[in-house]
Structures are given as structure tokens and as C-alpha cells.
Amino acid sequence: EASIVSLVGPGGVGKTRLAVEFARGHAGRPWSFCSAADVRSTAELVTALAQCLEVSATGTRSQEELLARIVRYLSTAPAQVCILDNLEDCTPAACEVLTELWDTETQFLTTSRLPLGVRGEQPLPIPPLRGEAPIHDAMELFFARVPERALVPVDRQRDRAVVEDLVTSLDGLPLAIELAAARLELLTLGELSARLTQRFSVLR
């Protein structure tokens, strides 16, 4: 299996959730999660990764020394899965760090809007829920997320056409679909569908 698998797709498509579910069910391996949402530099990414892996930075005088310590740790630790999440704003830093780490026993699972382009990477596109079969999945996701306290109950048969138009207008993005369904505590399905002509402003 690839040492670096990158889940690639637009924001809100569910890359992070998929990465976590994979790690949880991956043959009993230990796993860790490192968010790079606020990371911009190599030094910040190395620090975030060290904290995630519980590798002490005590006594290190540079990012190179800390990265070398991480390499030694991962080279001797049991095989594990490490999720590096939201790398789109620090792609050069991620490539620099992963180049040093790719041949350890760790499988890195990254999420980003575009492939990183680093050695050993296997990009895995995560598309929105579009097309004939996926639109059914998108609709099922919407129905499943309708709150119990919906202002007006949603009926699968009666409201099917409205829900299909609604999830299509949201480009099949799972996060947007879940946010839209949650708004049914305050809006009827018809009101929600009408307001979504303003795109995502109603979901804020």
C-alpha cells in the first residue's frame, strides 16, 4: 500500500471524516490526527506534528533537529496511520516534511484540495455526491439529517423532487447538505429551497 495517500477534493466534501473513519478501522493500527488548518510554514508543521505524535521538542535548537527526532521515532515505533489534515495552505511545507518521512513505517493519510506532488504520494479524488447513483446518496444523507424537531415534517415520497433539486443546488457537498438539513428546525423545506437560490448564505 502507498506510504502517502492524499484525499483530494473541494472543501466540505467529507475528506476529513473519511480519513478518520479509515484510520479507525485500519487493521487495529494506532493512529494520530494532526490539523494543519492554521499552519503556513515548515517549522509550524514540524511543531504541530511533534505535538500530535507526542515527540518532545526539549533540547532541540532547530526545526531540522526536531524533524530528525520525529524520523527516529517513526522509524522505531510500531506501524501506524497519521492523518495530516488541511494541507492546502502549506503544500510546500508538507512536501518538505513528508519527503523526510515517507520511507518510515508510518502510512500518512493527507487531506487537501489538490494533490501535494510529493514522492510516494497516491492521490485519491473524493468527488461530491453527483451523478445518478450519488444523487440518491446525497438525498439519503439529507433525509437522514432532517432534525426530529423539524418545523414541518419532511416526507420522503411527497418531498422527493424538492430534496433532489436542493441537494443538486448544493453541488452534492455532504457538509452543505448536512447544514441545510439542520436549518429545517427554523424553516420549512419550501422556504429553505427558495432561500438557497442565494447559495450558501442561508447556511451560515
CSV table of C-alpha atoms in Angstrom, one decimal:
chain,number,residue,atom,x,y,z
A,1,GLU,CA,0.0,0.0,0.0
A,2,ALA,CA,1.1,3.6,-0.6
A,3,SER,CA,3.0,5.3,2.2
A,4,ILE,CA,1.2,8.6,1.4
A,5,VAL,CA,-2.4,8.6,0.4
A,6,SER,CA,-3.9,12.1,-0.3
A,7,LEU,CA,-7.7,12.5,-0.2
A,8,VAL,CA,-8.3,15.3,-2.7
A,9,GLY,CA,-11.4,17.3,-3.3
A,10,PRO,CA,-13.3,20.5,-2.7
A,11,GLY,CA,-13.9,21.9,0.8
A,12,GLY,CA,-16.9,20.3,2.5
A,13,VAL,CA,-16.8,17.1,0.5
A,14,GLY,CA,-16.0,15.0,3.6
A,15,LYS,CA,-12.3,14.3,3.3
A,16,THR,CA,-11.5,14.7,7.0
A,17,ARG,CA,-14.4,12.4,8.1
A,18,LEU,CA,-13.4,9.8,5.6
A,19,ALA,CA,-9.7,9.9,6.7
A,20,VAL,CA,-10.7,9.5,10.4
A,21,GLU,CA,-13.1,6.6,9.6
A,22,PHE,CA,-10.3,4.8,7.6
A,23,ALA,CA,-7.8,5.3,10.4
A,24,ARG,CA,-10.2,4.0,13.0
A,25,GLY,CA,-10.9,0.8,11.0
A,26,HIS,CA,-7.4,0.2,9.7
A,27,ALA,CA,-6.4,-3.3,11.0
A,28,GLY,CA,-6.0,-2.2,14.6
A,29,ARG,CA,-3.1,0.1,13.9
A,30,PRO,CA,-2.6,3.1,16.2
A,31,TRP,CA,-3.4,6.4,14.6
A,32,SER,CA,-3.0,10.1,15.2
A,33,PHE,CA,-4.5,13.3,13.8
A,34,CYS,CA,-2.6,16.5,13.0
A,35,SER,CA,-4.6,19.5,11.9
A,36,ALA,CA,-2.7,22.0,9.6
A,37,ALA,CA,-5.6,24.4,9.4
A,38,ASP,CA,-3.5,27.2,10.8
A,39,VAL,CA,-0.1,26.1,9.6
A,40,ARG,CA,1.8,28.1,7.0
A,41,SER,CA,5.5,27.2,7.4
A,42,THR,CA,7.6,24.1,7.6
A,43,ALA,CA,8.6,25.0,11.2
A,44,GLU,CA,4.9,25.2,12.2
A,45,LEU,CA,4.1,21.9,10.6
A,46,VAL,CA,7.0,20.1,12.2
A,47,THR,CA,6.0,21.5,15.6
A,48,ALA,CA,2.3,20.5,15.1
A,49,LEU,CA,3.4,17.0,14.0
A,50,ALA,CA,5.7,16.6,17.0
A,51,GLN,CA,2.8,17.6,19.4
A,52,CYS,CA,0.5,15.2,17.6
A,53,LEU,CA,2.9,12.3,17.9
A,54,GLU,CA,3.9,13.3,21.5
A,55,VAL,CA,7.5,13.7,20.4
A,56,SER,CA,9.3,16.0,22.8
A,57,ALA,CA,11.0,19.1,21.4
A,58,THR,CA,13.0,19.6,24.6
A,59,GLY,CA,16.7,20.2,23.7
A,60,THR,CA,16.1,20.7,20.0
A,61,ARG,CA,17.5,24.0,18.6
A,62,SER,CA,16.0,24.0,15.1
A,63,GLN,CA,13.2,22.5,13.1
A,64,GLU,CA,15.8,20.2,11.4
A,65,GLU,CA,16.7,18.7,14.8
A,66,LEU,CA,13.0,18.3,15.7
A,67,LEU,CA,12.2,16.7,12.4
A,68,ALA,CA,15.1,14.3,12.7
A,69,ARG,CA,13.8,13.3,16.2
A,70,ILE,CA,10.4,12.6,14.6
A,71,VAL,CA,12.0,10.5,11.9
A,72,ARG,CA,13.8,8.4,14.5
A,73,TYR,CA,10.6,8.0,16.5
A,74,LEU,CA,8.6,6.8,13.5
A,75,SER,CA,11.4,4.5,12.3
A,76,THR,CA,11.3,2.6,15.6
A,77,ALA,CA,7.6,2.9,16.6
A,78,PRO,CA,5.1,0.3,15.6
A,79,ALA,CA,3.5,0.8,12.2
A,80,GLN,CA,0.7,3.4,12.4
A,81,VAL,CA,-1.5,5.8,10.5
A,82,CYS,CA,-1.0,9.5,10.7
A,83,ILE,CA,-3.6,11.9,9.4
A,84,LEU,CA,-2.3,15.3,8.2
A,85,ASP,CA,-5.4,17.4,7.7
A,86,ASN,CA,-6.0,20.6,5.7
A,87,LEU,CA,-2.7,20.8,3.9
A,88,GLU,CA,-3.8,23.1,1.0
A,89,ASP,CA,-2.4,26.3,2.7
A,90,CYS,CA,1.0,24.7,3.5
A,91,THR,CA,1.7,22.4,0.5
A,92,PRO,CA,5.5,23.3,0.1
A,93,ALA,CA,6.0,22.7,3.9
A,94,ALA,CA,4.1,19.4,3.7
A,95,CYS,CA,6.2,18.2,0.8
A,96,GLU,CA,9.4,19.1,2.6
A,97,VAL,CA,8.3,17.2,5.8
A,98,LEU,CA,6.8,14.2,4.0
A,99,THR,CA,9.9,13.8,1.8
A,100,GLU,CA,11.8,13.1,5.1
A,101,LEU,CA,9.2,10.8,6.5
A,102,TRP,CA,7.8,8.8,3.5
A,103,ASP,CA,10.0,5.7,4.0
A,104,THR,CA,9.2,5.2,7.7
A,105,GLU,CA,6.8,2.5,8.8
A,106,THR,CA,4.0,5.1,9.0
A,107,GLN,CA,1.2,5.5,6.5
A,108,PHE,CA,0.3,9.1,6.0
A,109,LEU,CA,-3.2,10.0,5.1
A,110,THR,CA,-3.4,13.6,4.0
A,111,THR,CA,-6.3,15.8,3.0
A,112,SER,CA,-6.1,18.8,0.6
A,113,ARG,CA,-7.9,20.4,-2.2
A,114,LEU,CA,-5.2,19.4,-4.7
A,115,PRO,CA,-2.5,16.7,-4.8
A,116,LEU,CA,0.7,17.6,-3.0
A,117,GLY,CA,3.0,16.3,-5.7
A,118,VAL,CA,5.4,14.6,-3.2
A,119,ARG,CA,7.3,11.4,-3.8
A,120,GLY,CA,5.4,8.3,-2.8
A,121,GLU,CA,2.0,10.0,-2.9
A,122,GLN,CA,-1.1,8.3,-4.2
A,123,PRO,CA,-3.9,10.9,-4.8
A,124,LEU,CA,-7.4,9.6,-4.2
A,125,PRO,CA,-10.1,12.0,-5.6
A,126,ILE,CA,-13.1,12.5,-3.3
A,127,PRO,CA,-15.9,13.9,-5.6
A,128,PRO,CA,-19.1,15.5,-4.4
A,129,LEU,CA,-22.3,13.3,-4.4
A,130,ARG,CA,-23.2,13.9,-8.1
A,131,GLY,CA,-24.5,11.8,-10.9
A,132,GLU,CA,-27.3,9.3,-10.9
A,133,ALA,CA,-26.3,7.0,-8.1
A,134,PRO,CA,-24.5,9.6,-6.0
A,135,ILE,CA,-27.5,12.0,-6.1
A,136,HIS,CA,-29.5,9.2,-4.4
A,137,ASP,CA,-26.8,9.1,-1.7
A,138,ALA,CA,-27.0,12.9,-1.4
A,139,MET,CA,-30.8,12.7,-0.9
A,140,GLU,CA,-30.5,9.9,1.6
A,141,LEU,CA,-27.9,12.0,3.5
A,142,PHE,CA,-30.3,14.9,3.6
A,143,PHE,CA,-33.3,12.8,4.8
A,144,ALA,CA,-31.1,11.2,7.5
A,145,ARG,CA,-30.0,14.6,8.8
A,146,VAL,CA,-33.5,16.1,9.0
A,147,PRO,CA,-33.9,17.0,12.7
A,148,GLU,CA,-36.6,15.4,14.8
A,149,ARG,CA,-37.8,18.8,15.7
A,150,ALA,CA,-38.2,20.0,12.1
A,151,LEU,CA,-40.6,22.9,11.8
A,152,VAL,CA,-42.6,20.9,9.2
A,153,PRO,CA,-42.0,17.1,8.9
A,154,VAL,CA,-40.4,16.1,5.6
A,155,ASP,CA,-42.0,13.2,3.7
A,156,ARG,CA,-39.7,11.1,1.5
A,157,GLN,CA,-42.2,10.5,-1.2
A,158,ARG,CA,-44.0,13.8,-1.2
A,159,ASP,CA,-40.9,15.9,-1.0
A,160,ARG,CA,-38.5,13.8,-3.1
A,161,ALA,CA,-38.4,16.2,-6.1
A,162,VAL,CA,-37.8,19.3,-3.8
A,163,VAL,CA,-35.0,17.5,-2.0
A,164,GLU,CA,-33.4,16.4,-5.3
A,165,ASP,CA,-33.3,20.0,-6.5
A,166,LEU,CA,-32.0,21.1,-3.2
A,167,VAL,CA,-29.0,18.7,-3.0
A,168,THR,CA,-28.2,19.4,-6.6
A,169,SER,CA,-28.1,23.1,-5.9
A,170,LEU,CA,-25.6,22.4,-3.1
A,171,ASP,CA,-23.3,20.6,-5.6
A,172,GLY,CA,-23.7,17.4,-3.7
A,173,LEU,CA,-21.3,18.6,-0.9
A,174,PRO,CA,-22.0,16.5,2.2
A,175,LEU,CA,-21.2,19.3,4.6
A,176,ALA,CA,-23.5,21.7,2.9
A,177,ILE,CA,-26.3,19.1,2.8
A,178,GLU,CA,-26.0,18.5,6.5
A,179,LEU,CA,-26.0,22.2,7.3
A,180,ALA,CA,-29.1,22.7,5.1
A,181,ALA,CA,-31.0,19.8,6.7
A,182,ALA,CA,-30.2,21.3,10.2
A,183,ARG,CA,-31.9,24.6,9.1
A,184,LEU,CA,-35.3,22.8,9.0
A,185,GLU,CA,-35.7,23.5,12.7
A,186,LEU,CA,-36.3,27.1,11.6
A,187,LEU,CA,-37.5,26.9,8.0
A,188,THR,CA,-39.9,24.8,6.0
A,189,LEU,CA,-38.5,22.7,3.2
A,190,GLY,CA,-40.1,25.1,0.7
A,191,GLU,CA,-38.6,28.1,2.4
A,192,LEU,CA,-35.2,26.5,2.6
A,193,SER,CA,-35.2,25.6,-1.1
A,194,ALA,CA,-36.3,29.1,-2.1
A,195,ARG,CA,-33.6,30.7,0.0
A,196,LEU,CA,-30.9,28.5,-1.4
A,197,THR,CA,-31.1,30.5,-4.6
A,198,GLN,CA,-28.8,32.8,-2.6
A,199,ARG,CA,-26.4,29.8,-2.4
A,200,PHE,CA,-24.6,29.2,0.9
A,201,SER,CA,-25.5,32.4,2.8
A,202,VAL,CA,-28.5,30.7,4.4
A,203,LEU,CA,-26.3,28.0,5.9
A,204,ARG,CA,-24.2,30.4,8.0
